[in-house]
Short mmCIF file of C-alpha atoms and ligand atoms in Angstrom, two decimals:
data_model
loop_
_atom_site.label_atom_id
_atom_site.label_comp_id
_atom_site.label_asym_id
_atom_site.label_seq_id
_atom_site.Cartn_x
_atom_site.Cartn_y
_atom_site.Cartn_z
CA MET A 1 236.49 309.54 279.85
CA ASN A 2 234.13 312.46 280.08
CA ASN A 3 234.71 313.47 283.72
CA SER A 4 237.40 315.90 282.76
CA LYS A 5 236.41 318.94 280.78
CA LYS A 6 239.35 318.60 278.39
CA PHE A 7 239.59 316.18 275.52
CA TYR A 8 242.16 315.51 272.82
CA VAL A 9 241.37 313.72 269.59
CA ALA A 10 243.65 313.24 266.59
CA THR A 11 243.44 311.75 263.13
CA PRO A 12 246.57 310.21 261.67
CA ILE A 13 248.50 312.70 259.58
CA TYR A 14 248.10 312.05 255.89
CA TYR A 15 250.88 311.19 253.48
CA VAL A 16 251.28 313.90 250.91
CA ASN A 17 252.16 311.55 248.07
CA ASP A 18 248.64 311.58 246.74
CA ILE A 19 245.47 313.61 246.35
CA PRO A 20 243.00 313.19 249.22
CA HIS A 21 240.16 310.69 248.72
CA ILE A 22 237.18 309.60 250.79
CA GLY A 23 239.30 307.23 252.88
CA HIS A 24 241.25 310.23 254.16
CA MET A 25 238.15 312.33 254.64
CA TYR A 26 236.52 309.54 256.66
CA THR A 27 238.88 309.51 259.65
CA THR A 28 238.69 313.28 259.96
CA LEU A 29 234.91 313.25 259.60
CA ALA A 30 234.56 310.78 262.46
CA CYS A 31 236.78 312.94 264.68
CA ASP A 32 234.82 316.02 263.65
CA MET A 33 231.54 314.43 264.68
CA LEU A 34 233.01 313.45 268.03
CA SER A 35 234.52 316.92 268.59
CA ARG A 36 231.28 318.70 267.78
CA PHE A 37 229.37 316.41 270.13
CA MET A 38 231.78 316.98 273.00
CA ARG A 39 231.87 320.73 272.54
CA LEU A 40 228.07 320.86 272.65
CA ASP A 41 228.41 318.89 275.85
CA GLY A 42 230.66 321.55 277.38
CA VAL A 43 234.01 319.88 276.80
CA ASP A 44 237.09 321.83 275.70
CA VAL A 45 238.28 319.82 272.67
CA LYS A 46 241.62 319.88 270.89
CA PHE A 47 241.10 318.23 267.53
CA ILE A 48 244.30 317.65 265.60
CA THR A 49 244.97 316.64 262.04
CA GLY A 50 247.75 317.33 259.57
CA THR A 51 250.15 315.97 256.98
CA ASP A 52 253.02 313.49 257.07
CA GLU A 53 255.54 314.98 254.68
CA HIS A 54 258.88 313.18 255.00
CA GLY A 55 260.25 309.82 253.94
CA GLN A 56 261.19 307.94 250.85
CA LYS A 57 257.66 307.57 249.54
CA VAL A 58 257.06 311.32 249.49
CA GLU A 59 260.55 311.97 248.11
CA LYS A 60 259.80 309.57 245.24
CA ALA A 61 256.42 311.17 244.59
CA ALA A 62 258.11 314.59 244.40
CA MET A 63 260.69 313.22 242.00
CA ASN A 64 257.99 311.70 239.80
CA ALA A 65 256.24 315.05 239.75
CA GLY A 66 259.54 316.67 238.75
CA LYS A 67 259.45 318.90 241.80
CA ASP A 68 261.69 319.79 244.67
CA PRO A 69 260.35 317.92 247.75
CA GLN A 70 259.59 321.06 249.75
CA GLU A 71 257.72 322.67 246.88
CA PHE A 72 255.87 319.40 246.30
CA VAL A 73 254.81 318.92 249.93
CA ASP A 74 253.70 322.55 250.20
CA THR A 75 251.23 322.00 247.38
CA VAL A 76 249.90 318.61 248.44
CA SER A 77 249.66 319.53 252.10
CA GLN A 78 247.60 322.54 251.05
CA ASN A 79 245.19 320.17 249.25
CA PHE A 80 244.58 318.35 252.53
CA ARG A 81 244.16 321.62 254.41
CA ASP A 82 241.75 322.87 251.75
CA LEU A 83 239.79 319.63 251.94
CA ALA A 84 239.44 319.99 255.71
CA SER A 85 238.13 323.54 255.42
CA PHE A 86 235.93 322.69 252.47
CA MET A 87 234.41 319.92 254.58
CA ARG A 88 233.94 322.54 257.35
CA PHE A 89 235.77 320.33 259.81
CA THR A 90 236.33 321.88 263.20
CA HIS A 91 239.95 320.87 263.84
CA THR A 92 241.85 323.19 266.13
CA ASP A 93 245.31 322.51 264.69
CA PHE A 94 246.84 321.25 261.48
CA VAL A 95 250.35 319.90 262.01
CA ARG A 96 252.81 319.62 259.13
CA THR A 97 255.87 317.51 259.84
CA THR A 98 258.02 319.98 257.90
CA GLU A 99 257.19 322.78 260.36
CA PRO A 100 259.97 323.93 262.71
CA ARG A 101 257.83 323.25 265.80
CA HIS A 102 257.50 319.63 264.72
CA VAL A 103 261.17 319.18 263.84
CA LYS A 104 261.98 320.52 267.29
CA ALA A 105 259.57 318.10 269.00
CA ALA A 106 260.83 315.07 267.02
CA GLN A 107 264.50 315.87 267.62
CA HIS A 108 263.82 316.44 271.29
CA LEU A 109 262.10 313.07 271.61
CA TRP A 110 265.04 311.49 269.81
CA ASN A 111 267.50 313.06 272.23
CA VAL A 112 265.51 311.85 275.21
CA LEU A 113 265.44 308.31 273.82
CA ARG A 114 269.15 308.44 273.06
CA GLU A 115 270.01 309.80 276.52
CA ARG A 116 268.02 306.99 278.10
CA ASP A 117 269.93 304.49 275.95
CA GLU A 118 266.75 303.40 274.20
CA ILE A 119 268.37 304.02 270.81
CA TYR A 120 271.68 302.49 269.73
CA LEU A 121 273.74 302.50 266.54
CA GLY A 122 273.92 299.31 264.50
CA GLU A 123 273.48 298.14 260.94
CA TYR A 124 270.24 297.27 259.19
CA ALA A 125 270.10 294.49 256.66
CA GLY A 126 266.62 293.52 255.65
CA TRP A 127 263.52 294.22 253.58
CA TYR A 128 261.82 297.58 253.33
CA SER A 129 258.57 298.55 251.70
CA VAL A 130 258.61 302.16 250.56
CA ARG A 131 254.86 302.22 249.93
CA ASP A 132 254.11 301.18 253.52
CA GLU A 133 257.25 302.85 254.93
CA THR A 134 257.70 299.62 256.89
CA PHE A 135 260.56 297.20 257.62
CA HIS A 136 259.73 293.53 257.17
CA GLN A 137 261.16 290.27 258.46
CA GLU A 138 261.92 287.67 255.81
CA SER A 139 259.27 285.45 257.42
CA GLU A 140 256.59 288.12 256.93
CA LEU A 141 256.96 288.25 253.15
CA ILE A 142 254.34 286.60 250.97
CA ASP A 143 255.54 285.64 247.49
CA GLY A 144 258.41 288.07 247.84
CA LYS A 145 256.13 291.01 248.71
CA ALA A 146 255.02 292.81 251.86
CA PRO A 147 251.84 291.42 253.50
CA THR A 148 250.00 294.42 251.98
CA GLY A 149 251.14 293.38 248.49
CA ALA A 150 253.62 296.26 248.28
CA ASP A 151 257.04 295.72 246.68
CA VAL A 152 259.97 295.38 249.05
CA GLU A 153 263.61 296.17 248.52
CA TRP A 154 266.72 294.83 250.23
CA VAL A 155 268.34 297.47 252.36
CA THR A 156 271.79 297.35 253.98
CA GLU A 157 272.86 300.50 255.75
CA PRO A 158 274.12 301.77 259.09
CA SER A 159 271.10 302.50 261.23
CA TYR A 160 270.05 303.50 264.69
CA PHE A 161 267.77 301.04 266.41
CA PHE A 162 265.09 301.52 269.03
CA ARG A 163 265.02 298.82 271.73
CA LEU A 164 261.47 297.78 270.95
CA SER A 165 262.04 294.17 272.08
CA LYS A 166 262.73 295.39 275.61
CA TRP A 167 259.19 296.80 275.93
CA GLN A 168 257.28 293.66 275.06
CA ASP A 169 256.39 292.68 278.64
CA ARG A 170 255.56 296.18 279.74
CA LEU A 171 253.34 296.68 276.72
CA LEU A 172 251.49 293.46 277.50
CA GLU A 173 251.12 294.48 281.14
CA PHE A 174 249.77 297.82 280.00
CA TYR A 175 247.22 296.29 277.62
CA HIS A 176 246.02 293.96 280.36
CA ALA A 177 245.74 296.75 282.90
CA ASN A 178 243.90 298.93 280.36
CA PRO A 179 241.43 296.70 278.54
CA ASP A 180 239.84 299.67 276.74
CA PHE A 181 243.10 301.06 275.39
CA ILE A 182 242.60 299.49 271.96
CA ALA A 183 239.13 299.24 270.48
CA PRO A 184 237.27 297.45 268.98
CA GLN A 185 238.08 294.21 270.83
CA THR A 186 239.01 292.31 267.66
CA ARG A 187 241.78 294.82 267.02
CA ARG A 188 242.93 294.60 270.60
CA ASN A 189 243.19 290.83 270.24
CA GLU A 190 245.16 291.26 267.04
CA VAL A 191 247.64 293.52 268.82
CA LEU A 192 247.93 291.19 271.82
CA ARG A 193 248.72 288.26 269.55
CA PHE A 194 251.25 290.30 267.64
CA VAL A 195 253.09 291.52 270.74
CA GLU A 196 252.94 288.10 272.39
CA GLY A 197 254.65 286.77 269.25
CA GLY A 198 257.75 288.77 270.17
CA LEU A 199 259.05 292.18 269.19
CA HIS A 200 262.26 292.98 267.34
CA ASP A 201 264.30 296.12 267.77
CA LEU A 202 263.21 298.70 265.25
CA SER A 203 265.43 300.48 262.77
CA VAL A 204 264.75 304.18 263.32
CA SER A 205 267.10 305.96 260.94
CA ARG A 206 268.01 305.84 257.26
CA THR A 207 271.09 307.03 255.39
CA SER A 208 270.23 306.22 251.79
CA PHE A 209 268.09 309.27 251.11
CA LYS A 210 267.78 312.76 252.53
CA TRP A 211 264.14 313.84 252.78
CA GLY A 212 263.53 313.77 256.50
CA ILE A 213 264.46 315.17 259.90
CA PRO A 214 268.21 314.87 260.56
CA VAL A 215 269.22 312.78 263.54
CA PRO A 216 270.65 315.18 266.16
CA ASN A 217 274.46 315.04 266.20
CA ASP A 218 274.61 312.56 263.33
CA PRO A 219 273.05 314.29 260.32
CA LYS A 220 274.10 311.58 257.83
CA HIS A 221 271.11 309.78 259.30
CA ILE A 222 267.57 310.94 258.96
CA MET A 223 264.88 309.82 261.35
CA TYR A 224 262.63 306.93 260.35
CA VAL A 225 259.50 308.55 259.01
CA TRP A 226 257.22 306.83 261.53
CA LEU A 227 259.20 308.03 264.54
CA ASP A 228 259.09 311.49 263.01
CA ALA A 229 255.37 311.25 262.16
CA LEU A 230 254.11 309.76 265.43
CA THR A 231 255.64 312.66 267.33
CA PHE A 232 253.05 314.99 265.76
CA TYR A 233 250.66 313.89 268.51
CA LEU A 234 252.94 315.74 270.92
CA THR A 235 253.85 318.62 268.59
CA ALA A 236 250.22 319.63 268.83
CA LEU A 237 250.66 319.87 272.61
CA GLU A 238 253.76 322.05 272.27
CA TYR A 239 256.12 319.29 273.37
CA PRO A 240 258.85 319.50 274.70
CA ASP A 241 256.93 322.00 276.82
CA GLN A 242 254.94 320.00 279.31
CA SER A 243 252.49 322.61 280.51
CA THR A 244 249.10 321.90 282.03
CA ASP A 245 247.65 321.76 278.54
CA PHE A 246 249.93 318.85 277.81
CA THR A 247 249.03 316.98 280.95
CA GLU A 248 245.33 317.65 280.90
CA PHE A 249 244.59 317.02 277.25
CA TRP A 250 246.92 314.07 276.83
CA ALA A 251 245.41 312.44 279.93
CA ASN A 252 242.10 312.31 278.08
CA SER A 253 243.09 311.50 274.55
CA LEU A 254 241.87 309.44 271.67
CA LEU A 255 243.80 308.48 268.56
CA VAL A 256 241.55 307.44 265.68
CA VAL A 257 243.34 305.37 263.04
CA GLY A 258 242.63 303.07 260.12
CA LYS A 259 243.21 299.34 260.53
CA ASP A 260 246.27 299.41 258.27
CA ILE A 261 248.31 301.45 260.73
CA LEU A 262 247.13 299.93 263.98
CA ARG A 263 250.53 298.55 265.04
CA PHE A 264 252.20 301.90 264.79
CA GLN A 265 249.79 303.67 267.14
CA SER A 266 249.12 300.82 269.52
CA VAL A 267 252.52 299.14 269.79
CA ILE A 268 255.35 301.31 268.53
CA TRP A 269 254.04 304.68 269.72
CA PRO A 270 253.26 303.45 273.25
CA ALA A 271 256.72 301.86 273.39
CA PHE A 272 258.40 305.12 272.34
CA LEU A 273 256.43 306.98 274.99
CA MET A 274 257.20 304.47 277.73
CA ALA A 275 260.86 304.57 276.77
CA ALA A 276 260.88 308.36 276.90
CA GLY A 277 259.16 308.33 280.30
CA LEU A 278 256.06 310.01 278.89
CA PRO A 279 252.43 309.16 279.59
CA LEU A 280 250.44 307.13 277.07
CA PRO A 281 247.29 308.29 275.29
CA THR A 282 244.00 307.06 276.73
CA ARG A 283 242.70 305.12 273.78
CA VAL A 284 243.31 304.07 270.20
CA PHE A 285 240.19 303.44 268.12
CA VAL A 286 240.68 301.51 264.92
CA HIS A 287 238.26 301.97 262.04
CA GLY A 288 237.78 299.90 258.91
CA TRP A 289 238.40 300.59 255.27
CA TRP A 290 236.10 301.83 252.56
CA THR A 291 235.92 300.11 249.23
CA ARG A 292 234.12 301.45 246.18
CA ASP A 293 231.48 299.27 244.55
CA GLY A 294 233.20 296.33 246.22
CA GLU A 295 236.74 297.18 245.06
CA LYS A 296 239.73 298.47 246.99
CA ILE A 297 240.21 302.18 246.40
CA SER A 298 243.54 302.74 244.74
CA LYS A 299 245.39 305.05 242.45
CA SER A 300 246.17 302.29 239.98
CA LEU A 301 242.49 301.32 239.66
CA GLY A 302 241.69 305.01 239.22
CA ASN A 303 238.57 304.60 241.37
CA ALA A 304 239.35 307.07 244.15
CA ILE A 305 236.39 309.26 245.01
CA ASP A 306 237.00 312.95 245.39
CA PRO A 307 235.15 314.05 248.54
CA ILE A 308 234.82 317.59 247.15
CA GLN A 309 232.94 316.38 244.10
CA LEU A 310 230.77 314.20 246.26
CA VAL A 311 229.81 317.12 248.50
CA GLU A 312 229.26 319.38 245.52
CA THR A 313 226.79 316.85 244.16
CA TYR A 314 224.95 315.76 247.29
CA GLY A 315 225.69 318.41 249.90
CA HIS A 316 227.68 318.39 253.13
CA ASP A 317 225.08 316.84 255.39
CA PRO A 318 224.09 313.86 253.21
CA VAL A 319 227.76 312.94 252.74
CA ARG A 320 228.47 313.20 256.46
CA TYR A 321 225.35 311.24 257.30
CA PHE A 322 226.12 308.45 254.85
CA PHE A 323 229.65 307.81 256.07
CA LEU A 324 228.74 308.03 259.74
CA ARG A 325 225.61 305.91 259.47
CA GLU A 326 226.26 303.37 256.75
CA VAL A 327 228.54 301.03 258.71
CA PRO A 328 229.27 300.50 262.39
CA PHE A 329 232.38 302.55 263.15
CA GLY A 330 235.21 300.01 263.20
CA ASN A 331 233.85 297.88 260.32
CA ASP A 332 234.76 298.02 256.65
CA GLY A 333 232.28 299.73 254.38
CA ASP A 334 231.41 299.85 250.73
CA PHE A 335 230.70 303.15 249.04
CA SER A 336 228.26 303.35 246.19
CA GLU A 337 226.20 306.27 244.97
CA PRO A 338 222.92 304.30 245.05
CA ALA A 339 223.59 303.50 248.73
CA LEU A 340 224.22 307.17 249.49
CA ILE A 341 221.09 308.25 247.60
CA GLY A 342 219.11 305.57 249.44
CA ARG A 343 220.17 306.94 252.83
CA LEU A 344 219.59 310.50 251.72
CA ASN A 345 216.04 309.78 250.58
CA SER A 346 214.96 307.46 253.36
CA ASP A 347 216.64 308.70 256.53
CA LEU A 348 217.07 312.37 255.71
CA ALA A 349 214.28 313.38 253.31
CA ASN A 350 211.49 310.93 254.19
CA SER A 351 212.16 310.59 257.85
CA TYR A 352 213.82 313.66 259.42
CA GLY A 353 212.98 316.20 256.71
CA ASN A 354 209.39 315.07 256.46
CA LEU A 355 208.84 315.30 260.21
CA VAL A 356 210.11 318.85 260.37
CA GLN A 357 208.34 319.93 257.22
CA ARG A 358 204.92 318.57 258.13
CA VAL A 359 204.99 319.98 261.66
CA LEU A 360 206.38 323.42 260.85
CA SER A 361 204.25 323.98 257.78
CA PHE A 362 201.18 322.94 259.74
CA ILE A 363 202.03 325.42 262.49
CA ALA A 364 202.48 328.08 259.78
CA LYS A 365 199.12 327.28 258.23
CA ALA A 366 196.96 326.39 261.21
CA CYS A 367 198.45 328.62 263.92
CA GLY A 368 199.68 331.59 261.91
CA GLY A 369 203.27 330.50 262.59
CA ILE A 370 202.89 330.94 266.34
CA VAL A 371 204.07 328.18 268.68
CA PRO A 372 200.87 327.03 270.38
CA THR A 373 200.44 326.88 274.14
CA PRO A 374 200.13 323.29 275.34
CA ASP A 375 197.17 322.19 277.43
CA GLU A 376 197.20 319.12 279.67
CA LEU A 377 199.58 316.43 278.38
CA THR A 378 198.38 312.90 277.64
CA SER A 379 200.52 309.86 278.37
CA GLN A 380 201.39 309.65 274.65
CA ASP A 381 202.57 313.27 274.70
CA GLN A 382 204.68 312.58 277.76
CA ALA A 383 206.06 309.39 276.26
CA LEU A 384 207.34 311.22 273.19
CA LEU A 385 208.76 314.15 275.15
CA SER A 386 210.53 311.88 277.60
CA GLN A 387 212.28 309.98 274.79
CA ALA A 388 214.16 313.10 273.81
CA ASP A 389 214.55 314.19 277.44
CA ASP A 390 216.23 310.94 278.46
CA ILE A 391 218.48 310.20 275.53
CA LEU A 392 221.64 312.21 276.28
CA PRO A 393 223.31 309.72 278.69
CA THR A 394 222.90 306.95 276.10
CA LEU A 395 224.40 309.11 273.38
CA ARG A 396 227.32 310.06 275.62
CA GLU A 397 228.04 306.41 276.35
CA ASN A 398 228.16 305.66 272.64
CA ILE A 399 230.37 308.64 271.92
CA GLU A 400 232.78 307.42 274.59
CA LYS A 401 232.88 304.01 272.92
CA GLN A 402 233.06 305.59 269.45
CA THR A 403 229.95 303.68 268.36
CA PHE A 404 228.88 306.65 266.30
CA HIS A 405 226.37 304.72 264.19
CA LYS A 406 224.49 303.93 267.41
CA VAL A 407 224.29 307.60 268.32
CA ILE A 408 222.56 308.11 264.99
CA GLU A 409 220.31 305.07 265.38
CA HIS A 410 219.10 306.28 268.78
CA ILE A 411 218.27 309.76 267.52
CA TRP A 412 216.60 308.47 264.38
CA HIS A 413 214.51 306.15 266.52
CA ILE A 414 212.97 309.23 268.15
CA ILE A 415 212.40 310.75 264.71
CA ALA A 416 210.52 307.60 263.71
CA GLU A 417 208.52 307.72 266.95
CA ALA A 418 207.66 311.37 266.34
CA ASN A 419 206.46 310.57 262.81
CA ARG A 420 204.36 307.75 264.20
CA TYR A 421 202.92 310.12 266.83
CA VAL A 422 201.89 312.57 264.08
CA ASP A 423 200.13 309.78 262.19
CA GLU A 424 198.34 308.58 265.32
CA GLN A 425 197.37 311.96 266.73
CA LYS A 426 196.26 313.39 263.37
CA PRO A 427 196.45 317.07 264.41
CA TRP A 428 195.00 318.15 261.03
CA ALA A 429 191.71 316.46 261.91
CA LEU A 430 191.34 318.54 265.10
CA LYS A 431 191.60 321.98 263.59
CA THR A 432 187.92 322.91 263.95
CA GLU A 433 186.74 320.29 266.41
CA ASN A 434 189.44 320.65 269.09
CA PRO A 435 192.00 323.37 268.36
CA THR A 436 193.33 323.25 271.93
CA ARG A 437 194.30 319.59 271.59
CA MET A 438 195.73 320.31 268.14
CA GLY A 439 197.85 323.04 269.72
CA THR A 440 199.13 320.68 272.40
CA ILE A 441 200.12 318.08 269.81
CA LEU A 442 201.93 320.67 267.71
CA TYR A 443 203.70 322.01 270.77
CA VAL A 444 204.86 318.51 271.78
CA LEU A 445 206.10 317.94 268.26
CA SER A 446 207.93 321.22 267.88
CA GLU A 447 209.58 320.80 271.28
CA THR A 448 210.67 317.29 270.26
CA ILE A 449 212.03 318.62 266.98
CA ARG A 450 213.94 321.31 268.89
CA GLN A 451 215.65 318.69 271.01
CA ILE A 452 216.35 316.44 268.04
CA ALA A 453 217.84 319.35 266.08
CA ILE A 454 220.15 320.19 268.98
CA LEU A 455 221.26 316.56 269.10
CA THR A 456 221.78 316.17 265.35
CA GLN A 457 224.16 319.14 265.13
CA PRO A 458 227.31 316.96 265.24
CA ILE A 459 225.93 314.72 262.48
CA VAL A 460 224.18 317.06 260.05
CA PRO A 461 225.27 320.51 261.27
CA GLU A 462 223.85 322.61 258.47
CA ALA A 463 220.36 321.18 258.38
CA SER A 464 220.24 321.21 262.18
CA ALA A 465 221.13 324.89 262.21
CA ARG A 466 218.41 325.63 259.67
CA ILE A 467 215.83 323.70 261.69
CA LEU A 468 216.81 325.55 264.84
CA ASP A 469 216.57 328.84 262.89
CA GLN A 470 213.07 327.87 261.82
CA LEU A 471 212.19 327.26 265.45
CA ALA A 472 213.59 330.71 266.29
CA ILE A 473 216.12 329.24 268.73
CA PRO A 474 218.86 331.81 269.41
CA HIS A 475 222.41 330.72 268.54
CA ASP A 476 223.45 330.78 272.17
CA ARG A 477 220.69 328.31 273.15
CA ARG A 478 221.79 325.36 271.11
CA THR A 479 224.11 323.36 273.35
CA PHE A 480 223.19 320.20 275.23
CA ALA A 481 222.77 322.31 278.36
CA HIS A 482 219.81 323.91 276.58
CA LEU A 483 218.05 320.63 275.90
CA GLU A 484 216.10 321.13 279.10
CA ILE A 485 214.97 324.69 278.38
CA ALA A 486 211.75 324.04 276.51
CA LEU A 487 210.41 325.98 273.57
CA ILE A 488 208.51 329.09 274.60
CA PRO A 489 204.84 329.05 273.53
CA GLY A 490 203.60 332.16 271.79
CA ILE A 491 206.75 332.95 269.82
CA THR A 492 206.39 333.57 266.12
CA LEU A 493 208.34 331.29 263.81
CA PRO A 494 209.86 332.30 260.50
CA LEU A 495 208.34 330.80 257.36
CA PRO A 496 209.33 327.14 257.13
CA GLU A 497 211.33 325.75 254.23
CA GLY A 498 212.44 322.19 253.40
CA VAL A 499 215.83 321.15 254.73
CA PHE A 500 216.40 317.76 253.11
CA PRO A 501 215.23 317.72 249.51
CA ARG A 502 214.69 314.26 248.05
CA TRP A 503 217.29 313.19 245.51
CA VAL A 504 215.55 312.52 242.24
CA GLU A 505 217.53 310.90 239.43
CA GLU A 506 217.34 312.90 236.24
CA GLY A 507 214.64 311.61 233.92
CA LYS A 508 212.68 309.93 236.73
N1 MSP B 1 251.08 308.94 257.30
C1 MSP B 1 250.56 307.74 257.87
C2 MSP B 1 250.00 308.01 259.24
C3 MSP B 1 250.95 308.61 260.22
S1 MSP B 1 250.19 308.98 261.74
C4 MSP B 1 251.44 309.26 262.76
C5 MSP B 1 249.47 307.19 256.95
N2 MSP B 1 248.94 308.04 256.08
S2 MSP B 1 247.84 307.66 254.97
O1 MSP B 1 247.58 308.87 254.26
O2 MSP B 1 248.28 306.54 254.21
O3 MSP B 1 246.58 307.17 255.75
C6 MSP B 1 245.97 308.00 256.69
C7 MSP B 1 244.66 307.42 257.17
O4 MSP B 1 243.73 307.29 256.12
C8 MSP B 1 244.82 306.04 257.80
O5 MSP B 1 244.13 305.98 259.02
C9 MSP B 1 244.17 305.13 256.78
O6 MSP B 1 243.61 304.01 257.40
C10 MSP B 1 243.10 306.05 256.23
N3 MSP B 1 242.64 305.55 254.94
C11 MSP B 1 243.30 305.59 253.75
N4 MSP B 1 242.53 304.93 252.81
C12 MSP B 1 241.39 304.47 253.40
C13 MSP B 1 240.22 303.85 252.94
N5 MSP B 1 240.07 303.43 251.71
N6 MSP B 1 239.22 303.68 253.85
C14 MSP B 1 239.28 304.16 255.13
N7 MSP B 1 240.37 304.76 255.58
C15 MSP B 1 241.52 304.74 254.81
O7 MSP B 1 249.15 306.03 257.07
#
């Protein structure tokens, strides 16, 4: 995936019926980590997020809030935008489905599908879940509810249909020819089984409410909110323009989605694209769901966690680290404050923070803050240096597979090795007896820390920047291309200060 120098990654766009919680922050965080990594690796990244603002669910939420839908979506969309900037995410675009550029893209896609006879007029009679914005077959209902537990209502109305059934075989062929299109494998298998089970034509317009994009030439109908929403992937590429940007970024694209919406991005969206004669994205990665203290996060339980509060309490880096490290990307995870504090204290304060602190404060004390000149290197010195020297290809491989937790594990393994090296080499014991050897050890350690801090930038950007500042590394020497340019002996370092304070519970 990395051969090209352009890369496109998108989160789903968030429904504006609710305030953002950690589940929403999570998808964007994962994409942010990936984007930062790729940029440091010299890739030109488009990172797209945004808000999904039409449909019955949002219209109802506006009504409940006693607001006009446009006024309502303006406010809630701004909350999501504010969250993304508060989190310091590095997205390059924020698409709102109420923007003219998006309406234009969605209506254009509609027209193309209609011209190609992929959409026809009929009548829908069936079940609809407003909460999931999903049509359901009678056979899918469980105790009269949607499989997600959402209420369903009987809907009879004239509707346009998309010929989804027609694409079943071509979708299956595509999945077989592209075994990495859907990841992880369990999700791919789920999709294969679902498509093999047969596809029904999909109702793609509604007439019983108004809050949506009008169907071109038949404005009594508004477009089904998922057809509208999925088009945002192209809006961000200025569709219907199909410039080089479109071709080059889309040809190297990743859609990161939660497991609840897997069918939309891996079945319906590819079918729309095939039907419109457009290329498909490269990959859909499906992540799991977060619960809180073992319970589903929901408005009715009132247990949603506000990511802003969390960051205000623990800081940006610990929150990022926890969510990226706690569970393998793709699995479900459980959030609890003790688990976050545990990670903060063990992996950040005791492990990474301690390594940096002990080495830099020792250089400050024993060498007057000057990076020592190394003498001959022992095999242990070389072993530690080569760990950091050799790690980038492994990290790249894991980034390409979206196994982000493994990226972290590999880097933290070097941190553990470096701490072990300090304990074994005991530089403090050599100060009078063998200052040259002490200098070599401190040089090996500070060079290792430099490389680690370059590599941890996508995970804990702020602390990494502070560590690199303390090593006097100029801002333009912090990309992966600079991993090989070793620390210059003889430079004077600024006074060191701790980067990962331990979290101590009040009263302890
Ligand atoms: N608007 C649609 C997506 C349209 S994309 C063309 C939507 N929005 S959503 O706001 O309900 O969900 C957006 C994303 O947040 C989904 O990927 C969903 O999986 C994720 N999460 C929402 N709650 C979550 C958790 N509790 N845990 C992890 N992610 C969850 O679906």
